[in-house]
XYZ file of C-alpha atoms in Angstrom:
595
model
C -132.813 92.874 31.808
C -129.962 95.370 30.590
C -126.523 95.146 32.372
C -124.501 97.203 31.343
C -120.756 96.185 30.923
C -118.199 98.295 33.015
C -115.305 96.446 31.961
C -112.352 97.983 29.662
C -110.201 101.455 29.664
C -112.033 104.654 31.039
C -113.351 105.690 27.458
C -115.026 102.332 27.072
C -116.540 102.357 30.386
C -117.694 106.067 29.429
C -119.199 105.000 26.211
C -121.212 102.044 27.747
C -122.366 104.478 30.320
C -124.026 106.597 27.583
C -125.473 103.873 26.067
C -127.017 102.569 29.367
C -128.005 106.524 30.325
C -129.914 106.701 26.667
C -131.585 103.406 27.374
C -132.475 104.251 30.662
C -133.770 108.017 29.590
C -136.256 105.907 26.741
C -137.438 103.747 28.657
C -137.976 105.699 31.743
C -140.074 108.276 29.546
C -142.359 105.742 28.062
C -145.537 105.496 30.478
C -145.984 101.568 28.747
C -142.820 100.761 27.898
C -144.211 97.499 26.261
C -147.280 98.304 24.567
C -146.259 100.094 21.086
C -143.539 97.611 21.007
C -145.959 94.710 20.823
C -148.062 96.911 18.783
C -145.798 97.242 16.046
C -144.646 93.086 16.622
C -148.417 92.490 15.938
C -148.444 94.909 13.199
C -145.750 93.851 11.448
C -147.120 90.339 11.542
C -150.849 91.458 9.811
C -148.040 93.108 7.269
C -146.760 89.701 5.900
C -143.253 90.484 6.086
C -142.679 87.489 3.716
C -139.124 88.704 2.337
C -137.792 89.403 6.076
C -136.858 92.491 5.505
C -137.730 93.677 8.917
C -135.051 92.206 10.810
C -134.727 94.165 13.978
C -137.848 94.398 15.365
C -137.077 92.318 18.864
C -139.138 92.884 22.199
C -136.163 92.250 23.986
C -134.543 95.061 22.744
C -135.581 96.962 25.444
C -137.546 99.846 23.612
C -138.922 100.730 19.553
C -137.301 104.134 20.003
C -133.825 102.627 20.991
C -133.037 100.466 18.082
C -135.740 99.436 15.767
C -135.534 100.407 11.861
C -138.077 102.728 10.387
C -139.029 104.133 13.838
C -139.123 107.490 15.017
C -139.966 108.458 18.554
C -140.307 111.581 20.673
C -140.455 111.725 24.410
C -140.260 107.760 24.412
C -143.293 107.523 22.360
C -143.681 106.276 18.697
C -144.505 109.331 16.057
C -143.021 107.711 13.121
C -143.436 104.644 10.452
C -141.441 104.826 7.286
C -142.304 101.330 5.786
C -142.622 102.557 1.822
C -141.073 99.520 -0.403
C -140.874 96.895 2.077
C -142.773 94.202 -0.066
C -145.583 93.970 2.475
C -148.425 91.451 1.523
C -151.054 92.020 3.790
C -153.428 94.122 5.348
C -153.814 96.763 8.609
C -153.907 95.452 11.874
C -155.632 97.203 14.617
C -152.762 97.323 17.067
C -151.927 100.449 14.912
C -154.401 102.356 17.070
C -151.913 101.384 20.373
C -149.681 104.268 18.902
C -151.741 106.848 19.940
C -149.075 109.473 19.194
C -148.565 108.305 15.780
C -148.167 111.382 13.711
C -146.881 110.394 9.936
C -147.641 106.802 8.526
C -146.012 105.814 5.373
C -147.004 102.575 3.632
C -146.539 103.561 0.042
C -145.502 101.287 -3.025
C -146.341 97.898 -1.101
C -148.623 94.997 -2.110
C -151.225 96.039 0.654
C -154.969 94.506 0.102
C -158.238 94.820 1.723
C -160.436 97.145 2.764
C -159.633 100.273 4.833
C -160.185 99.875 8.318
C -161.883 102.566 9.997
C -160.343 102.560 13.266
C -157.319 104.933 12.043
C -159.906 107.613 13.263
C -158.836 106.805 16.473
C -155.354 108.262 15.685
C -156.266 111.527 16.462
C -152.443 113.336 16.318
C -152.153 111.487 12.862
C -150.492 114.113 10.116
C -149.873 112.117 7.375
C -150.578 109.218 6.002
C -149.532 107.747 2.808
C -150.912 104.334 1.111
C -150.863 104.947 -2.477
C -149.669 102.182 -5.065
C -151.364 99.598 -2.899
C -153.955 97.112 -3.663
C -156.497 98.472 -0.982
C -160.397 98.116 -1.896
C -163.450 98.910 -1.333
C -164.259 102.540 0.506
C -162.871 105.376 2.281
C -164.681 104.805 6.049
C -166.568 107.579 6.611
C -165.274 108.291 10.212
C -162.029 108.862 8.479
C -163.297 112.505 8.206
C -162.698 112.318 11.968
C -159.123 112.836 11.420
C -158.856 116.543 12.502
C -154.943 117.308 12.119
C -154.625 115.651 8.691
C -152.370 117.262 6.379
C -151.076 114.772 4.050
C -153.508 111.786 2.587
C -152.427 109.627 -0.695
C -154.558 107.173 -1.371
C -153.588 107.243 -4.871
C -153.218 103.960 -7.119
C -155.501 101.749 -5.184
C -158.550 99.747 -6.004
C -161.409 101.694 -4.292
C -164.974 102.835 -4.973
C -167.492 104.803 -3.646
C -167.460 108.771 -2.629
C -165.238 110.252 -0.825
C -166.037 111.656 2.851
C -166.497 115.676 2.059
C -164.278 116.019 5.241
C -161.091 115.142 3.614
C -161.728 117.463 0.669
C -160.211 120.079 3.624
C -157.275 118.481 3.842
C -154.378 120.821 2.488
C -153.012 118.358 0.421
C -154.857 115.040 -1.245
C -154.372 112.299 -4.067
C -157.338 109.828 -4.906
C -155.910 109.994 -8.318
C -155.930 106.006 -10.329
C -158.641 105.216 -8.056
C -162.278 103.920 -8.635
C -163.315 106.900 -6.141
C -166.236 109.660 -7.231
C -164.478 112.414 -7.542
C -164.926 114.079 -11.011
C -168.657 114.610 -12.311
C -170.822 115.903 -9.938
C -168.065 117.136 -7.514
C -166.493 120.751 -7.214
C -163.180 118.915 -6.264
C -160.822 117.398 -7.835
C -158.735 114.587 -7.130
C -155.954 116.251 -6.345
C -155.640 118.949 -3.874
C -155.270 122.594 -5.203
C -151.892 122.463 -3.503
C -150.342 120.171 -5.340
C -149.225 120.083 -9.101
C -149.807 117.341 -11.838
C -146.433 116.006 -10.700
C -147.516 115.083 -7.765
C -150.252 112.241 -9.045
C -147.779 109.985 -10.297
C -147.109 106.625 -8.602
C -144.404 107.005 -5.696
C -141.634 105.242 -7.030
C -139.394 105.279 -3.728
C -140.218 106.170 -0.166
C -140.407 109.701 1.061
C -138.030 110.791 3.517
C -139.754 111.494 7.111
C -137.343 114.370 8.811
C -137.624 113.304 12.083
C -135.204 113.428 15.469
C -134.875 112.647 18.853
C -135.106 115.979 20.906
C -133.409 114.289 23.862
C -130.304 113.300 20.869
C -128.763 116.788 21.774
C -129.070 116.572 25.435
C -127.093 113.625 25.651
C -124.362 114.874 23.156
C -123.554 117.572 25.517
C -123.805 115.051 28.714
C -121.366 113.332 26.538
C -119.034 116.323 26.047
C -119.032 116.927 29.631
C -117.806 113.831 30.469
C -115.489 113.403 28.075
C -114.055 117.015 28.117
C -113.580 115.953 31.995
C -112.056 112.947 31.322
C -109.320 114.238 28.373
C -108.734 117.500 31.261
C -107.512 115.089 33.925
C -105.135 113.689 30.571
C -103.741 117.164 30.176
C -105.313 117.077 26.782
C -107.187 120.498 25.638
C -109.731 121.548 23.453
C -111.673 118.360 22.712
C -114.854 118.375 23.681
C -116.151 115.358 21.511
C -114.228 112.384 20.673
C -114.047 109.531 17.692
C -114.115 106.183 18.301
C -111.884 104.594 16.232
C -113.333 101.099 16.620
C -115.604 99.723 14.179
C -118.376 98.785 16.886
C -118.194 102.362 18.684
C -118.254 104.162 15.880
C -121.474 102.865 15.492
C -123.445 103.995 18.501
C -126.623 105.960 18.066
C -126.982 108.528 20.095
C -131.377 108.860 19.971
C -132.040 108.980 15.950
C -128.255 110.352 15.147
C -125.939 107.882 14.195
C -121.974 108.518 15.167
C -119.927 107.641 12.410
C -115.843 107.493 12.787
C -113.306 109.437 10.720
C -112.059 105.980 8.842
C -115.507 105.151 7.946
C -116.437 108.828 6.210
C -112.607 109.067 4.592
C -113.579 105.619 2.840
C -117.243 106.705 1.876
C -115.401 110.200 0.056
C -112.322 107.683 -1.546
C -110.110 110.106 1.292
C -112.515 113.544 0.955
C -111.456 113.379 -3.315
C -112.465 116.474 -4.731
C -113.890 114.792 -7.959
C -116.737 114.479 -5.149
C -117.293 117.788 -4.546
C -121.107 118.285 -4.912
C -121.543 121.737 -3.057
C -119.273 124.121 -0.960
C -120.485 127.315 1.345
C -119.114 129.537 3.960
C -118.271 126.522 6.355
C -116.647 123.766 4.019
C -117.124 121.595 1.604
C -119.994 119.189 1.178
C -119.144 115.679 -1.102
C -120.977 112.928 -2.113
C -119.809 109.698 0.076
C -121.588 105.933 0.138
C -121.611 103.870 3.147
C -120.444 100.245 3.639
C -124.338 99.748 3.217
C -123.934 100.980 -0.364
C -126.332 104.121 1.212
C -125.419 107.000 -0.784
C -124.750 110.095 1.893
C -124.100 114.057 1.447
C -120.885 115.002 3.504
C -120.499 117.999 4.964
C -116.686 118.445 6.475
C -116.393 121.642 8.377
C -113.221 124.207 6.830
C -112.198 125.524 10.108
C -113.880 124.477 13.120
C -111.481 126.330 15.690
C -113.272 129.659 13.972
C -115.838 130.278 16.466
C -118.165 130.752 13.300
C -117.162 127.585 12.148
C -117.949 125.641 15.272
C -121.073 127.263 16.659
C -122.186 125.916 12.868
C -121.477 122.310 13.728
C -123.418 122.487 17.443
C -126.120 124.594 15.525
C -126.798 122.020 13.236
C -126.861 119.015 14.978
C -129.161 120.966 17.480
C -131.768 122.562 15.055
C -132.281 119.343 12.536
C -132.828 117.243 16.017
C -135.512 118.911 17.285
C -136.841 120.039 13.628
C -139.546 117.769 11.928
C -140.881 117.597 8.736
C -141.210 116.298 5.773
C -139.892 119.666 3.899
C -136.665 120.044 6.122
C -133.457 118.129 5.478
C -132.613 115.099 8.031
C -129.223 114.534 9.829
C -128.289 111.072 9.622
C -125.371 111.782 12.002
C -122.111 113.088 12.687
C -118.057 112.421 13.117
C -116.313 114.424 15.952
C -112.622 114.317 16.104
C -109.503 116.801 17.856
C -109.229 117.955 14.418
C -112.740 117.202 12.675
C -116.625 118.246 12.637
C -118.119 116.385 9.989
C -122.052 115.861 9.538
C -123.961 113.040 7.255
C -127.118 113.810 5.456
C -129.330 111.757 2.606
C -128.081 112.300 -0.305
C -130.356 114.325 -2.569
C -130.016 112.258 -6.069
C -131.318 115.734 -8.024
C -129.055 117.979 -5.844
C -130.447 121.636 -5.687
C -133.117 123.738 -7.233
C -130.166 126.265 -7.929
C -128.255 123.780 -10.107
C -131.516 122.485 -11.977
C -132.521 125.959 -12.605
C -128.761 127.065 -14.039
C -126.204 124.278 -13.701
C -127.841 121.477 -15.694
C -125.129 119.122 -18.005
C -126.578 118.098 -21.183
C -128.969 115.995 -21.389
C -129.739 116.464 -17.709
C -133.415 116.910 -16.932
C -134.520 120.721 -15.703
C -137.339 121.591 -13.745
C -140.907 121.852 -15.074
C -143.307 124.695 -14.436
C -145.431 121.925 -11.949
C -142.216 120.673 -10.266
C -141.959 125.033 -9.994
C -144.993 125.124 -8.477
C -144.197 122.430 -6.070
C -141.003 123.606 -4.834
C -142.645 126.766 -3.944
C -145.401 124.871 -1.575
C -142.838 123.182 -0.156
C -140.171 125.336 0.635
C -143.332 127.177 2.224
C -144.291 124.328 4.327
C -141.208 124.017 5.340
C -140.348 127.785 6.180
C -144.308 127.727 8.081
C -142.867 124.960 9.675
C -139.603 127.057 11.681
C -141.650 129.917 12.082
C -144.610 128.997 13.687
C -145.309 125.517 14.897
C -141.356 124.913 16.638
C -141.061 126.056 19.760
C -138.481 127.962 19.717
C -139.155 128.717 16.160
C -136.235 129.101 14.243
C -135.151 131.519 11.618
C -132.782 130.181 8.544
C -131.403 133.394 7.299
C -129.679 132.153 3.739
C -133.246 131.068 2.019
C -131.718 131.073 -1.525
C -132.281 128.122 -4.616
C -128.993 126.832 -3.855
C -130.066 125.521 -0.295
C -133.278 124.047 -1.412
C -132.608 120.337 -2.294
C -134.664 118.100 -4.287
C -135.229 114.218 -2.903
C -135.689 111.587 -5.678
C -139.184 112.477 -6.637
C -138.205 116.167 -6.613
C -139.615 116.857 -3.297
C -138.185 120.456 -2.151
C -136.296 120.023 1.091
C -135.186 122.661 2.757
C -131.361 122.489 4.219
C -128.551 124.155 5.571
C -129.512 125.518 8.670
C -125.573 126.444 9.154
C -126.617 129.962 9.474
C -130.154 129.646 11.032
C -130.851 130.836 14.502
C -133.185 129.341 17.405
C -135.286 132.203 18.642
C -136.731 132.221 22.019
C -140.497 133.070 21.966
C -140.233 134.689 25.646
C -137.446 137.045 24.221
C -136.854 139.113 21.514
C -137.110 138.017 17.961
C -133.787 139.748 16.657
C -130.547 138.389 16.620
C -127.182 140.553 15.841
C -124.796 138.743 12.955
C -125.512 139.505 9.843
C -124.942 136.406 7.435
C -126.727 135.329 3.820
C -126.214 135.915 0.296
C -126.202 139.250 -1.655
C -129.673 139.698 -3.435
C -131.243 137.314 -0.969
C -130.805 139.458 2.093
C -133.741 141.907 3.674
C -132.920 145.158 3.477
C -133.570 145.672 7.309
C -131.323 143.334 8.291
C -128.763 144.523 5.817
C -128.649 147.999 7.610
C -129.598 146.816 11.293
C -127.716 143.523 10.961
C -131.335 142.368 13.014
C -132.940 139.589 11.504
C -136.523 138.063 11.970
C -139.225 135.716 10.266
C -139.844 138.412 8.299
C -135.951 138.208 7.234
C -136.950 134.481 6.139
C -140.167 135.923 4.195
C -138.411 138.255 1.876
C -135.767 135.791 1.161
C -138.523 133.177 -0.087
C -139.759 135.977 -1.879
C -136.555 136.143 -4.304
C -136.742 132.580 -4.381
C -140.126 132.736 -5.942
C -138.508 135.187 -8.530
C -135.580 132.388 -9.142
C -137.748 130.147 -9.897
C -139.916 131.861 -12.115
C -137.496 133.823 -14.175
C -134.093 131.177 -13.464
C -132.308 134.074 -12.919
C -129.819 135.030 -9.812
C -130.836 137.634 -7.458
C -128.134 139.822 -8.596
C -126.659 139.692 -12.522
C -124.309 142.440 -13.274
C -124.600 141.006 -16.659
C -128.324 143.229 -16.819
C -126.209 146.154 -17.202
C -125.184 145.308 -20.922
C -128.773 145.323 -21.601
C -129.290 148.834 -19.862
C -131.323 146.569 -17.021
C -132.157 146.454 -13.566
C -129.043 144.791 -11.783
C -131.566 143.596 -9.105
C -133.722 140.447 -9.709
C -136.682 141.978 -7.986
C -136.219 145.824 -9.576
C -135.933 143.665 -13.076
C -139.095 141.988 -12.615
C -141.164 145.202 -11.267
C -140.344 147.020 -13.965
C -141.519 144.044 -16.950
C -144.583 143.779 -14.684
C -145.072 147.540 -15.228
C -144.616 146.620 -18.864
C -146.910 144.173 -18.900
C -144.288 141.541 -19.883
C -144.356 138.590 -18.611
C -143.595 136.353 -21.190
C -140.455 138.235 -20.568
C -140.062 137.792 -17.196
C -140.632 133.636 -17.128
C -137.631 131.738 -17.508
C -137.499 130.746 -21.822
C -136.160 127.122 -20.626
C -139.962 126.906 -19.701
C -141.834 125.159 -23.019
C -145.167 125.707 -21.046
C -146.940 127.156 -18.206
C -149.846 128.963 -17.112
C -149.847 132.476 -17.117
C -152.437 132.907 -14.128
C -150.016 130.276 -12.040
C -147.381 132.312 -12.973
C -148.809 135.825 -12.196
C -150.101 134.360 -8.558
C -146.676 133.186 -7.537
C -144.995 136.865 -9.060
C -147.665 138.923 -6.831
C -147.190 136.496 -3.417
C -143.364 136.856 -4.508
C -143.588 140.853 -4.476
C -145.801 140.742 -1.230
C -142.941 138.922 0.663
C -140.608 141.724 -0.559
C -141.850 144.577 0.686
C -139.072 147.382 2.495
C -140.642 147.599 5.570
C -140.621 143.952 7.131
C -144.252 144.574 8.939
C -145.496 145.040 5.737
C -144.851 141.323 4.398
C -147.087 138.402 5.119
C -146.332 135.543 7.396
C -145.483 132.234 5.925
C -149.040 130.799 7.066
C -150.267 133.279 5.114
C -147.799 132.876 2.137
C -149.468 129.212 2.065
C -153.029 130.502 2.098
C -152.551 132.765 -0.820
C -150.653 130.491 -2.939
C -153.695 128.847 -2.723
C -155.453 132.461 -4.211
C -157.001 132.321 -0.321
C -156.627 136.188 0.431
C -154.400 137.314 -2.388
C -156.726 139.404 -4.520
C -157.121 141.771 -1.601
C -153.639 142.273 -0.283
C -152.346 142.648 -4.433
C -154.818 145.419 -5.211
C -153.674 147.264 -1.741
C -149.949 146.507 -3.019
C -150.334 148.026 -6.271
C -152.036 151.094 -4.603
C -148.922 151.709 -2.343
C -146.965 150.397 -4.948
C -148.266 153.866 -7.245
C -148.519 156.099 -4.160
C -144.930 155.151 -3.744
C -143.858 155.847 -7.110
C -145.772 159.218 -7.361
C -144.101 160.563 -4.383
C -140.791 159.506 -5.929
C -141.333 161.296 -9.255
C -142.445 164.237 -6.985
C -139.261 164.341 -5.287
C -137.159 163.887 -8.579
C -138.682 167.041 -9.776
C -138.626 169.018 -6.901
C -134.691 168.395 -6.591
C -134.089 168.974 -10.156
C -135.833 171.965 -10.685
C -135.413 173.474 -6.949
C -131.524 173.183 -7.958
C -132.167 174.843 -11.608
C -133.697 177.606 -9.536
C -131.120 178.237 -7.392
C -128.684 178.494 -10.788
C -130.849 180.955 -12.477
C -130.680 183.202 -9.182
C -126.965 182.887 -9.034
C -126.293 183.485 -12.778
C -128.740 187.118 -12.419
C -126.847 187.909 -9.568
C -123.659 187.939 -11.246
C -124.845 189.594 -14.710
C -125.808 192.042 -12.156
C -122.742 192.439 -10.304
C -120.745 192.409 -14.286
């Protein structure tokens, strides 16, 4: 059993208490506190960890959501298994079914054999799941179409035969590309969902990042700040609410799924915060690239001014939002460094840093971004956006949905990041919040002139996103006035629509794309930008109709309004210019006849 050690100075014994308080919280949530722990002990076994690299799997260590690598857990239950690359030689065990809130499972790029067992249908919360480049053979089980909330499935690069349960042709996004599977002839569907692009069907060369947290994490960071702030008040010492640990074994506590990192250990990741590793600066600070004592490459974000109110509501924001926000399309916090003088927070580094910089930034001989990696940062960004809106509770809003905060992973994944100027919104309350905050061209015009923002604020931003990735273009280039253009991205693009242009409108660093690809994402684009906010779609329904679900009907009633619009427009010109001619003619008689 536990004991925890009370011995030391008061911010010792303070520490251990938290670390006893988060043990005590997991394990007291867990209804079996044993049972996925020897679950995943027997799984890992079936696995063949041959090359040990599974190290810290222990049943004595107390919990799998405390401690153990490659495990994610929510309310003291597993959701979570990262295990892509491991070097696994074996098969699936059926203790897997013992996590029965298991909700993403990612065995990618392994050395996996045998058939697939069809007892994951019994893991009925299971979202995705992920065993391409694997050695797996035979057939898909056909209770497999059992899985009801599947959203993910890769089964690409394996060794299997047979058809394909017509159950799992619904699932938004599939690969049973490089397989043996009957898919082509004699099947409407393809191998690859509609969803995805070409991209997409190549062999996973690394892991995917799961973006997954502990939503108890940010209840114990404030327990923490109360105690401490309590503790540094009887000192006489003000205005610290959280404190670094300057020793090497504090500083690396995990508080739930965020790791606390001290100052020492983030000024030798940067080489001292050196601005040769700059990779990215906003309204808050500076971000730089920074590798661990691991040799794990990390994204640094170091707070500018953290006494600014602004500055410091950003920092508690943050680490609040990314730990109770969970998916695969949102950016992960790794952890954080609180000091008297610092707020600091540690993400994955992104290896191909931002749409924004791929789109304009690129250094020769750099790679850009390809009309189906396009097509697949759109999808995800919406995923992600779907996501915050509709399936958190409190959803959140992001409010600064631009290319620039839309970071590519390794495989050019779109993950969404930044949430520095999102906002939780309670579902019981009102959906507006007061502070306006974003970037020029990217901002609703609503919430421009109210200063209230909404998910519909989110919507029209990921509409001009659309248009930056289409065109490459910013959302505002004064430069268009040279060439007696539209300043505005989205006034630009309307009026080469109207001029049936589009080869003008794509971005000419595109050698090729399709034209009906392109024309769907310009029309959901223009949707999502609408003037009046009840007039744009939600982001589930931004997803359908990038899938063509829908769009035909809401375009045609667009371009209807659209003309309407215009009409009464041209009416009004004429009536102003011509009313005000009028008025001079009547003037200039009265005068002859005064002369």
């Amino acid at each position: 059993m536990f004991r925890p050690n009370f011995s030391g100075g008061p911010l010792k014994i303070l520490t251990r208490w938290l670390i006893f308080l988060t043990i005590f919280k997991v394990t007291c949530a867990m209804k079996d506190p044993d049972v996925e722990g020897e679950a995943l002990l027997d799984f890992l076994n079936v696995l063949n960890d041959s090359n040990h690299q599974i190290r810290d799997w222990d049943i004595y260590l107390v919990s799998p959501c405390f401690s153990w690598s490659h495990v994610t857990c929510r309310n003291g239950h597993v959701i979570s298994l990262a295990l892509a690359s491991v070097g696994f030689s074996g098969t699936l065990a059926p203790s897997i079914t013992k996590l029965k809130y298991l909700v993403s499972l990612e065995l990618q790029n392994n050395n996996l054999s045998g058939s697939l067992p069809d007892y994951i249908s019994n893991l009925t919360y299971l979202q995705y799941l992920n065993l391409a480049d694997n050695n797996f053979n035979g057939s898909i089980p056909a209770k497999w179409g059992q899985l009801s909330s599947l959203k993910h499935l890769d089964l690409s690069s394996n060794g299997l035969t047979g058809s394909i349960p017509m159950q799992l042709f619904s699932v938004p996004m599939f690969n049973f590309s490089h397989t043996h599977l009957h898919c082509g002839s004699g099947f409407d569907q393809p191998c690859v969902s509609k969803s995805e692009n070409p991209a997409s069907t190549q062999k996973s060369k690394l892991a995917k990042f799961v973006r997954f947290a502990s939503c108890g994490a940010f209840a114990l960071l404030c327990l923490g700040a109360i105690f401490m702030y309590r503790y540094h008040q009887m000192d006489r010492r003000k205005n610290e609410v959280f404190v670094d640990v300057s020793g090497e074994d504090e500083s690396k506590i995990s508080f739930g799924q965020l790791r606390r990192f001290s100052w020492r250990e983030l000024q030798l990741a940067t080489k001292n915060f050196s601005e040769s590793n700059v990779i990215g600066q906003g309204g808050f600070g500076k971000v730089y690239k920074g590798v661990l004592s691991d040799n794990t490459k990390v994204a640094v974000k170091r707070l500018s001014d953290y006494n600014n109110p602004g500055g410091e509501a950003a920092f508690e924001r943050e680490v609040q939002l990314i730990s109770v926000a969970v998916h695969r399309n949102l950016l992960r916090l790794i952890g954080f460094c609180a000091t008297s003088t610092e707020r600091i927070l540690v993400y994955p580094f992104m290896e191909n840093l931002s749409v924004a910089y791929r789109l304009r930034d690129l250094k020769p001989g750099e790679k850009g971004l390809d009309w189906p990696t396009r097509k697949r940062v759109a999808f995800g960004t919406a995923h992600g956006l779907e996501y915050l809106h509709e399936q958190c509770n409190p959803k959140i809003i992001h409010r600064d949905l631009k290319a620039a905060n839309i970071l590519l992973d390794e495989e050019f994944e779109a993950v969404l990041g930044d949430f520095g100027l999102a906002k939780l919104v309670d579902t019981r309350m009102t959906h507006f919040t007061t502070q306006v905050r974003g970037t020029m061209g990217h901002i609703a015009p609503e919430y421009l002139s109210t200063g209230k923002s909404s998910e519909k604020t989110d919507v029209f931003g990921y509409g001009i996103t659309l248009l930056e990735l289409v065109t490459g273009q910013r959302a505002i280039d004064l430069s268009r006035i040279e060439e007696d253009e539209d300043v505005l991205l989205i006034d630009h693009v309307k009026k080469l629509l109207r001029e049936n242009r589009l080869e003008d409108i794509v971005d000419r660093n595109l050698e090729s794309y399709d034209p009906k690809e392109v024309e769907t994402i310009l029309q959901v684009a223009l949707l999502c930008t609408q003037g009046f906010p009840e007039d744009r779609p939600t982001m589930s329904e931004v997803v359908k109709m990038l899938q063509g679900v829908g769009l035909a009907n809401r375009w045609a009633d667009w371009k209807q309004l659209e003309e309407t619009r215009n009409q009464e427009f041209s009416l009004m010109t004429h009536q102003f210019v011509w009313g005000e001619e009028s008025t001079l003619d009547q003037e200039a008689i009265q005068l002859s006849r005064a002369r």
